[in-house]
């Protein structure tokens, strides 16, 4: 699927890059934020796609102007090609402090390892050429050390695995009710308990969100669809809520 410009003005651009996943790979979105010519790449993906993502990125931004690579959590569809990105760009990486030494297992060269910065559990602000991006705590959605990014200019919330859909042929959610079938299985099994959805929904309602952009599948655009998703997810029992009786011998 082709790339989608989610937001654009004279000095700011948010791009959902083309989806290059194929075969057995879980399809994953790579997002790029550009502000005044400097960039941040979110969840860059694994080895099979890194050269295509790199060339797509290069069409928008000189790789030398990539300042940050954000890793929402430690899954291989996010961090597997970290070494490539540190070798090919001057960007710093950002990941939960829980996962720093796990990323090293994907083979991050000693020369560049120091460029991976850890995000404290409570999150932080991050300056991208004058815009303050919020790195928001979203732990246990689904990873134990997990963050989302809120961009106050585009009003996009980059939600990582939250809101993820698999196997949809569209890039923008047009009708939330019919989209539910593409998200309910994932949100029931990969997430730990409804309590975290409730806490997240409370946080999300404090933000002015125009778009929720997950790491997999279609994007929720417009306040109506965004609010439909928030209202839906905070009422979804999941994980331990529905699996307590699995804790028995088979
Ligand atoms: Fe994940």
mmCIF file of C-alpha atoms and ligand atoms in Angstrom:
data_model
loop_
_atom_site.group_PDB
_atom_site.id
_atom_site.type_symbol
_atom_site.label_atom_id
_atom_site.label_comp_id
_atom_site.label_asym_id
_atom_site.label_seq_id
_atom_site.Cartn_x
_atom_site.Cartn_y
_atom_site.Cartn_z
ATOM 1 C CA UNK A 1 0.000 0.000 0.000
ATOM 2 C CA UNK A 2 1.194 3.470 -0.811
ATOM 3 C CA UNK A 3 2.340 6.107 1.619
ATOM 4 C CA UNK A 4 -0.156 8.488 3.219
ATOM 5 C CA UNK A 5 0.469 12.052 4.320
ATOM 6 C CA UNK A 6 -1.446 12.273 7.605
ATOM 7 C CA UNK A 7 -0.716 15.975 8.154
ATOM 8 C CA UNK A 8 1.185 18.723 6.388
ATOM 9 C CA UNK A 9 1.846 22.443 6.749
ATOM 10 C CA UNK A 10 4.813 24.633 5.702
ATOM 11 C CA UNK A 11 7.141 23.373 8.380
ATOM 12 C CA UNK A 12 5.636 20.121 9.592
ATOM 13 C CA UNK A 13 4.772 16.818 7.956
ATOM 14 C CA UNK A 14 3.581 13.429 9.217
ATOM 15 C CA UNK A 15 3.945 10.543 6.810
ATOM 16 C CA UNK A 16 2.812 6.953 7.044
ATOM 17 C CA UNK A 17 5.401 5.243 4.849
ATOM 18 C CA UNK A 18 4.581 2.584 2.305
ATOM 19 C CA UNK A 19 3.942 -0.878 3.742
ATOM 20 C CA UNK A 20 6.724 -3.212 2.548
ATOM 21 C CA UNK A 21 5.895 -6.247 4.649
ATOM 22 C CA UNK A 22 5.218 -9.476 2.790
ATOM 23 C CA UNK A 23 4.998 -13.245 3.211
ATOM 24 C CA UNK A 24 4.797 -14.409 6.813
ATOM 25 C CA UNK A 25 5.659 -11.036 8.310
ATOM 26 C CA UNK A 26 3.044 -9.262 10.386
ATOM 27 C CA UNK A 27 2.338 -6.055 8.427
ATOM 28 C CA UNK A 28 3.720 -3.035 10.272
ATOM 29 C CA UNK A 29 3.508 0.721 9.819
ATOM 30 C CA UNK A 30 6.543 2.968 9.798
ATOM 31 C CA UNK A 31 5.782 6.572 10.652
ATOM 32 C CA UNK A 32 7.880 9.662 9.988
ATOM 33 C CA UNK A 33 7.534 13.085 11.636
ATOM 34 C CA UNK A 34 9.392 15.964 9.996
ATOM 35 C CA UNK A 35 9.612 19.390 11.624
ATOM 36 C CA UNK A 36 11.655 22.235 10.061
ATOM 37 C CA UNK A 37 13.680 19.713 8.101
ATOM 38 C CA UNK A 38 14.531 17.405 10.989
ATOM 39 C CA UNK A 39 13.004 13.990 11.405
ATOM 40 C CA UNK A 40 11.901 11.297 13.762
ATOM 41 C CA UNK A 41 11.237 7.755 12.570
ATOM 42 C CA UNK A 42 8.874 5.640 14.643
ATOM 43 C CA UNK A 43 9.127 1.870 14.958
ATOM 44 C CA UNK A 44 11.361 1.309 11.916
ATOM 45 C CA UNK A 45 10.780 -2.454 11.515
ATOM 46 C CA UNK A 46 12.990 -5.419 10.727
ATOM 47 C CA UNK A 47 15.690 -6.599 8.329
ATOM 48 C CA UNK A 48 13.507 -7.526 5.405
ATOM 49 C CA UNK A 49 12.199 -4.004 4.930
ATOM 50 C CA UNK A 50 14.925 -1.675 6.186
ATOM 51 C CA UNK A 51 16.422 -0.826 2.795
ATOM 52 C CA UNK A 52 13.000 0.036 1.332
ATOM 53 C CA UNK A 53 12.075 2.092 4.388
ATOM 54 C CA UNK A 54 15.428 3.850 4.090
ATOM 55 C CA UNK A 55 14.792 4.766 0.460
ATOM 56 C CA UNK A 56 11.229 5.946 1.219
ATOM 57 C CA UNK A 57 12.577 8.052 4.060
ATOM 58 C CA UNK A 58 15.311 9.483 1.825
ATOM 59 C CA UNK A 59 12.661 10.757 -0.584
ATOM 60 C CA UNK A 60 11.262 12.936 2.228
ATOM 61 C CA UNK A 61 14.329 13.822 4.244
ATOM 62 C CA UNK A 62 18.087 13.554 4.044
ATOM 63 C CA UNK A 63 18.990 10.609 6.327
ATOM 64 C CA UNK A 64 21.564 12.967 7.887
ATOM 65 C CA UNK A 65 18.653 15.027 9.188
ATOM 66 C CA UNK A 66 17.073 12.135 11.023
ATOM 67 C CA UNK A 67 17.405 13.090 14.694
ATOM 68 C CA UNK A 68 15.527 10.337 16.476
ATOM 69 C CA UNK A 69 14.444 6.768 16.055
ATOM 70 C CA UNK A 70 11.657 5.926 18.463
ATOM 71 C CA UNK A 71 11.074 2.343 19.543
ATOM 72 C CA UNK A 72 7.688 2.039 21.253
ATOM 73 C CA UNK A 73 8.736 -1.314 22.707
ATOM 74 C CA UNK A 74 11.059 -4.259 22.185
ATOM 75 C CA UNK A 75 9.251 -6.447 19.653
ATOM 76 C CA UNK A 76 11.267 -7.655 16.626
ATOM 77 C CA UNK A 77 8.964 -5.921 14.117
ATOM 78 C CA UNK A 78 10.225 -2.709 15.744
ATOM 79 C CA UNK A 79 13.828 -3.131 16.848
ATOM 80 C CA UNK A 80 15.294 -5.949 14.722
ATOM 81 C CA UNK A 81 17.049 -3.602 12.268
ATOM 82 C CA UNK A 82 18.222 -1.084 14.892
ATOM 83 C CA UNK A 83 21.876 -1.532 13.997
ATOM 84 C CA UNK A 84 21.229 -0.663 10.351
ATOM 85 C CA UNK A 85 19.540 2.576 11.350
ATOM 86 C CA UNK A 86 22.310 3.625 13.706
ATOM 87 C CA UNK A 87 24.916 2.853 11.053
ATOM 88 C CA UNK A 88 23.095 4.650 8.239
ATOM 89 C CA UNK A 89 21.889 7.768 10.078
ATOM 90 C CA UNK A 90 23.203 9.984 12.896
ATOM 91 C CA UNK A 91 19.935 9.573 14.846
ATOM 92 C CA UNK A 92 19.672 8.763 18.518
ATOM 93 C CA UNK A 93 17.401 5.896 19.523
ATOM 94 C CA UNK A 94 14.779 6.102 22.257
ATOM 95 C CA UNK A 95 13.421 3.075 24.092
ATOM 96 C CA UNK A 96 12.184 2.093 27.536
ATOM 97 C CA UNK A 97 15.012 1.503 29.961
ATOM 98 C CA UNK A 98 13.625 -2.011 30.423
ATOM 99 C CA UNK A 99 14.733 -3.049 26.943
ATOM 100 C CA UNK A 100 18.115 -1.458 26.388
ATOM 101 C CA UNK A 101 20.129 -4.603 26.893
ATOM 102 C CA UNK A 102 17.643 -6.762 24.991
ATOM 103 C CA UNK A 103 18.113 -4.652 21.863
ATOM 104 C CA UNK A 104 21.788 -5.585 22.015
ATOM 105 C CA UNK A 105 20.774 -9.165 21.141
ATOM 106 C CA UNK A 106 19.843 -8.010 17.656
ATOM 107 C CA UNK A 107 23.487 -7.096 17.165
ATOM 108 C CA UNK A 108 23.924 -3.384 17.779
ATOM 109 C CA UNK A 109 27.530 -2.416 17.164
ATOM 110 C CA UNK A 110 29.547 -1.248 20.166
ATOM 111 C CA UNK A 111 30.391 1.920 18.223
ATOM 112 C CA UNK A 112 26.758 3.055 18.091
ATOM 113 C CA UNK A 113 25.208 1.466 21.175
ATOM 114 C CA UNK A 114 25.690 4.628 23.240
ATOM 115 C CA UNK A 115 23.289 6.428 20.892
ATOM 116 C CA UNK A 116 20.366 4.472 22.322
ATOM 117 C CA UNK A 117 18.852 6.677 25.038
ATOM 118 C CA UNK A 118 16.432 5.319 27.590
ATOM 119 C CA UNK A 119 13.029 6.823 28.322
ATOM 120 C CA UNK A 120 12.088 6.991 32.012
ATOM 121 C CA UNK A 121 8.953 5.108 33.057
ATOM 122 C CA UNK A 122 6.910 8.285 33.491
ATOM 123 C CA UNK A 123 7.704 9.470 29.971
ATOM 124 C CA UNK A 124 9.284 12.739 28.879
ATOM 125 C CA UNK A 125 9.115 15.628 26.432
ATOM 126 C CA UNK A 126 11.326 15.510 23.396
ATOM 127 C CA UNK A 127 12.430 18.525 21.386
ATOM 128 C CA UNK A 128 12.339 18.091 17.617
ATOM 129 C CA UNK A 129 13.661 21.337 16.161
ATOM 130 C CA UNK A 130 11.465 23.439 18.462
ATOM 131 C CA UNK A 131 8.351 21.283 18.745
ATOM 132 C CA UNK A 132 7.873 19.490 22.062
ATOM 133 C CA UNK A 133 6.710 15.957 21.390
ATOM 134 C CA UNK A 134 5.217 14.093 24.352
ATOM 135 C CA UNK A 135 6.546 10.612 24.989
ATOM 136 C CA UNK A 136 3.639 9.176 26.949
ATOM 137 C CA UNK A 137 3.702 6.193 29.275
ATOM 138 C CA UNK A 138 1.598 3.374 27.812
ATOM 139 C CA UNK A 139 3.020 0.461 29.753
ATOM 140 C CA UNK A 140 1.361 -2.944 29.413
ATOM 141 C CA UNK A 141 -0.242 -1.921 26.091
ATOM 142 C CA UNK A 142 1.031 -4.573 25.437
ATOM 143 C CA UNK A 143 4.674 -4.453 26.483
ATOM 144 C CA UNK A 144 5.771 -3.878 30.087
ATOM 145 C CA UNK A 145 7.944 -0.968 28.939
ATOM 146 C CA UNK A 146 5.871 0.768 26.285
ATOM 147 C CA UNK A 147 5.452 4.359 25.091
ATOM 148 C CA UNK A 148 3.294 6.372 22.721
ATOM 149 C CA UNK A 149 4.104 9.690 21.049
ATOM 150 C CA UNK A 150 1.781 12.684 20.898
ATOM 151 C CA UNK A 151 2.571 15.362 18.343
ATOM 152 C CA UNK A 152 0.891 18.660 19.362
ATOM 153 C CA UNK A 153 1.093 20.176 15.867
ATOM 154 C CA UNK A 154 -0.620 17.444 13.868
ATOM 155 C CA UNK A 155 -2.545 16.255 16.960
ATOM 156 C CA UNK A 156 -1.614 12.707 16.050
ATOM 157 C CA UNK A 157 -1.233 10.140 18.795
ATOM 158 C CA UNK A 158 1.158 7.408 17.685
ATOM 159 C CA UNK A 159 -0.308 4.538 19.653
ATOM 160 C CA UNK A 160 2.051 1.622 18.941
ATOM 161 C CA UNK A 161 0.189 -1.668 19.256
ATOM 162 C CA UNK A 162 -2.917 -0.047 20.704
ATOM 163 C CA UNK A 163 -5.543 0.201 17.996
ATOM 164 C CA UNK A 164 -3.643 -2.276 15.828
ATOM 165 C CA UNK A 165 -5.602 -4.049 13.121
ATOM 166 C CA UNK A 166 -4.417 -6.954 11.047
ATOM 167 C CA UNK A 167 -5.521 -7.945 7.564
ATOM 168 C CA UNK A 168 -7.444 -4.833 6.579
ATOM 169 C CA UNK A 169 -7.211 -3.617 2.997
ATOM 170 C CA UNK A 170 -7.648 0.062 3.889
ATOM 171 C CA UNK A 171 -5.324 2.596 5.491
ATOM 172 C CA UNK A 172 -7.931 4.876 7.069
ATOM 173 C CA UNK A 173 -10.828 3.603 9.200
ATOM 174 C CA UNK A 174 -14.032 4.798 7.550
ATOM 175 C CA UNK A 175 -16.585 2.982 9.674
ATOM 176 C CA UNK A 176 -15.649 2.066 13.227
ATOM 177 C CA UNK A 177 -18.397 -0.516 13.745
ATOM 178 C CA UNK A 178 -17.279 -2.611 10.810
ATOM 179 C CA UNK A 179 -13.619 -2.147 11.824
ATOM 180 C CA UNK A 180 -14.189 -3.810 15.214
ATOM 181 C CA UNK A 181 -13.851 -7.306 13.799
ATOM 182 C CA UNK A 182 -10.280 -6.446 12.706
ATOM 183 C CA UNK A 183 -9.214 -5.297 16.193
ATOM 184 C CA UNK A 184 -11.136 -7.284 18.789
ATOM 185 C CA UNK A 185 -9.090 -10.499 18.686
ATOM 186 C CA UNK A 186 -5.768 -8.700 19.120
ATOM 187 C CA UNK A 187 -7.070 -6.430 21.873
ATOM 188 C CA UNK A 188 -8.475 -9.370 23.761
ATOM 189 C CA UNK A 189 -5.397 -11.603 23.722
ATOM 190 C CA UNK A 190 -2.299 -9.362 23.598
ATOM 191 C CA UNK A 191 -3.318 -6.932 26.327
ATOM 192 C CA UNK A 192 -3.214 -7.761 30.047
ATOM 193 C CA UNK A 193 -6.418 -6.414 31.633
ATOM 194 C CA UNK A 194 -9.214 -3.896 31.118
ATOM 195 C CA UNK A 195 -7.749 -1.742 33.910
ATOM 196 C CA UNK A 196 -4.971 -0.555 31.613
ATOM 197 C CA UNK A 197 -7.466 0.363 28.901
ATOM 198 C CA UNK A 198 -9.384 2.443 31.451
ATOM 199 C CA UNK A 199 -6.243 4.279 32.582
ATOM 200 C CA UNK A 200 -5.179 4.883 29.005
ATOM 201 C CA UNK A 201 -8.643 6.188 28.019
ATOM 202 C CA UNK A 202 -8.524 8.668 30.904
ATOM 203 C CA UNK A 203 -5.129 9.944 29.726
ATOM 204 C CA UNK A 204 -6.171 10.037 26.062
ATOM 205 C CA UNK A 205 -9.232 12.194 26.845
ATOM 206 C CA UNK A 206 -6.929 14.880 28.267
ATOM 207 C CA UNK A 207 -5.263 15.219 24.873
ATOM 208 C CA UNK A 208 -6.603 16.996 21.805
ATOM 209 C CA UNK A 209 -6.375 14.065 19.385
ATOM 210 C CA UNK A 210 -7.300 14.324 15.689
ATOM 211 C CA UNK A 211 -5.703 11.039 14.647
ATOM 212 C CA UNK A 212 -4.667 7.791 16.286
ATOM 213 C CA UNK A 213 -1.936 6.143 14.244
ATOM 214 C CA UNK A 214 -1.061 2.589 15.317
ATOM 215 C CA UNK A 215 1.953 0.502 14.348
ATOM 216 C CA UNK A 216 -0.213 -2.031 12.510
ATOM 217 C CA UNK A 217 -3.130 -1.575 10.150
ATOM 218 C CA UNK A 218 -5.481 1.329 9.607
ATOM 219 C CA UNK A 219 -5.365 4.838 11.079
ATOM 220 C CA UNK A 220 -8.236 6.443 13.034
ATOM 221 C CA UNK A 221 -8.764 9.899 11.602
ATOM 222 C CA UNK A 222 -11.129 12.573 12.871
ATOM 223 C CA UNK A 223 -12.427 13.167 16.397
ATOM 224 C CA UNK A 224 -15.542 11.063 15.918
ATOM 225 C CA UNK A 225 -13.651 7.889 14.983
ATOM 226 C CA UNK A 226 -10.957 8.627 17.596
ATOM 227 C CA UNK A 227 -13.603 8.911 20.316
ATOM 228 C CA UNK A 228 -15.351 5.777 19.116
ATOM 229 C CA UNK A 229 -12.094 3.878 19.529
ATOM 230 C CA UNK A 230 -11.438 5.292 23.018
ATOM 231 C CA UNK A 231 -14.992 4.496 24.143
ATOM 232 C CA UNK A 232 -14.747 0.989 22.711
ATOM 233 C CA UNK A 233 -11.370 0.029 24.111
ATOM 234 C CA UNK A 234 -12.057 1.132 27.664
ATOM 235 C CA UNK A 235 -14.888 -1.378 27.789
ATOM 236 C CA UNK A 236 -12.932 -4.383 26.506
ATOM 237 C CA UNK A 237 -12.166 -7.157 28.981
ATOM 238 C CA UNK A 238 -8.924 -8.788 27.901
ATOM 239 C CA UNK A 239 -5.977 -10.912 28.935
ATOM 240 C CA UNK A 240 -6.304 -11.991 32.535
ATOM 241 C CA UNK A 241 -9.919 -10.793 32.647
ATOM 242 C CA UNK A 242 -10.891 -13.540 30.217
ATOM 243 C CA UNK A 243 -8.150 -16.128 30.770
ATOM 244 C CA UNK A 244 -8.082 -16.830 34.495
ATOM 245 C CA UNK A 245 -9.339 -20.348 33.987
ATOM 246 C CA UNK A 246 -6.397 -21.106 31.653
ATOM 247 C CA UNK A 247 -4.210 -21.358 34.736
ATOM 248 C CA UNK A 248 -4.587 -25.068 35.117
ATOM 249 C CA UNK A 249 -2.786 -28.130 33.894
ATOM 250 C CA UNK A 250 -3.698 -28.956 30.308
HETATM 251 FE FE1 LIG B 1 4.299 -5.519 19.930
#
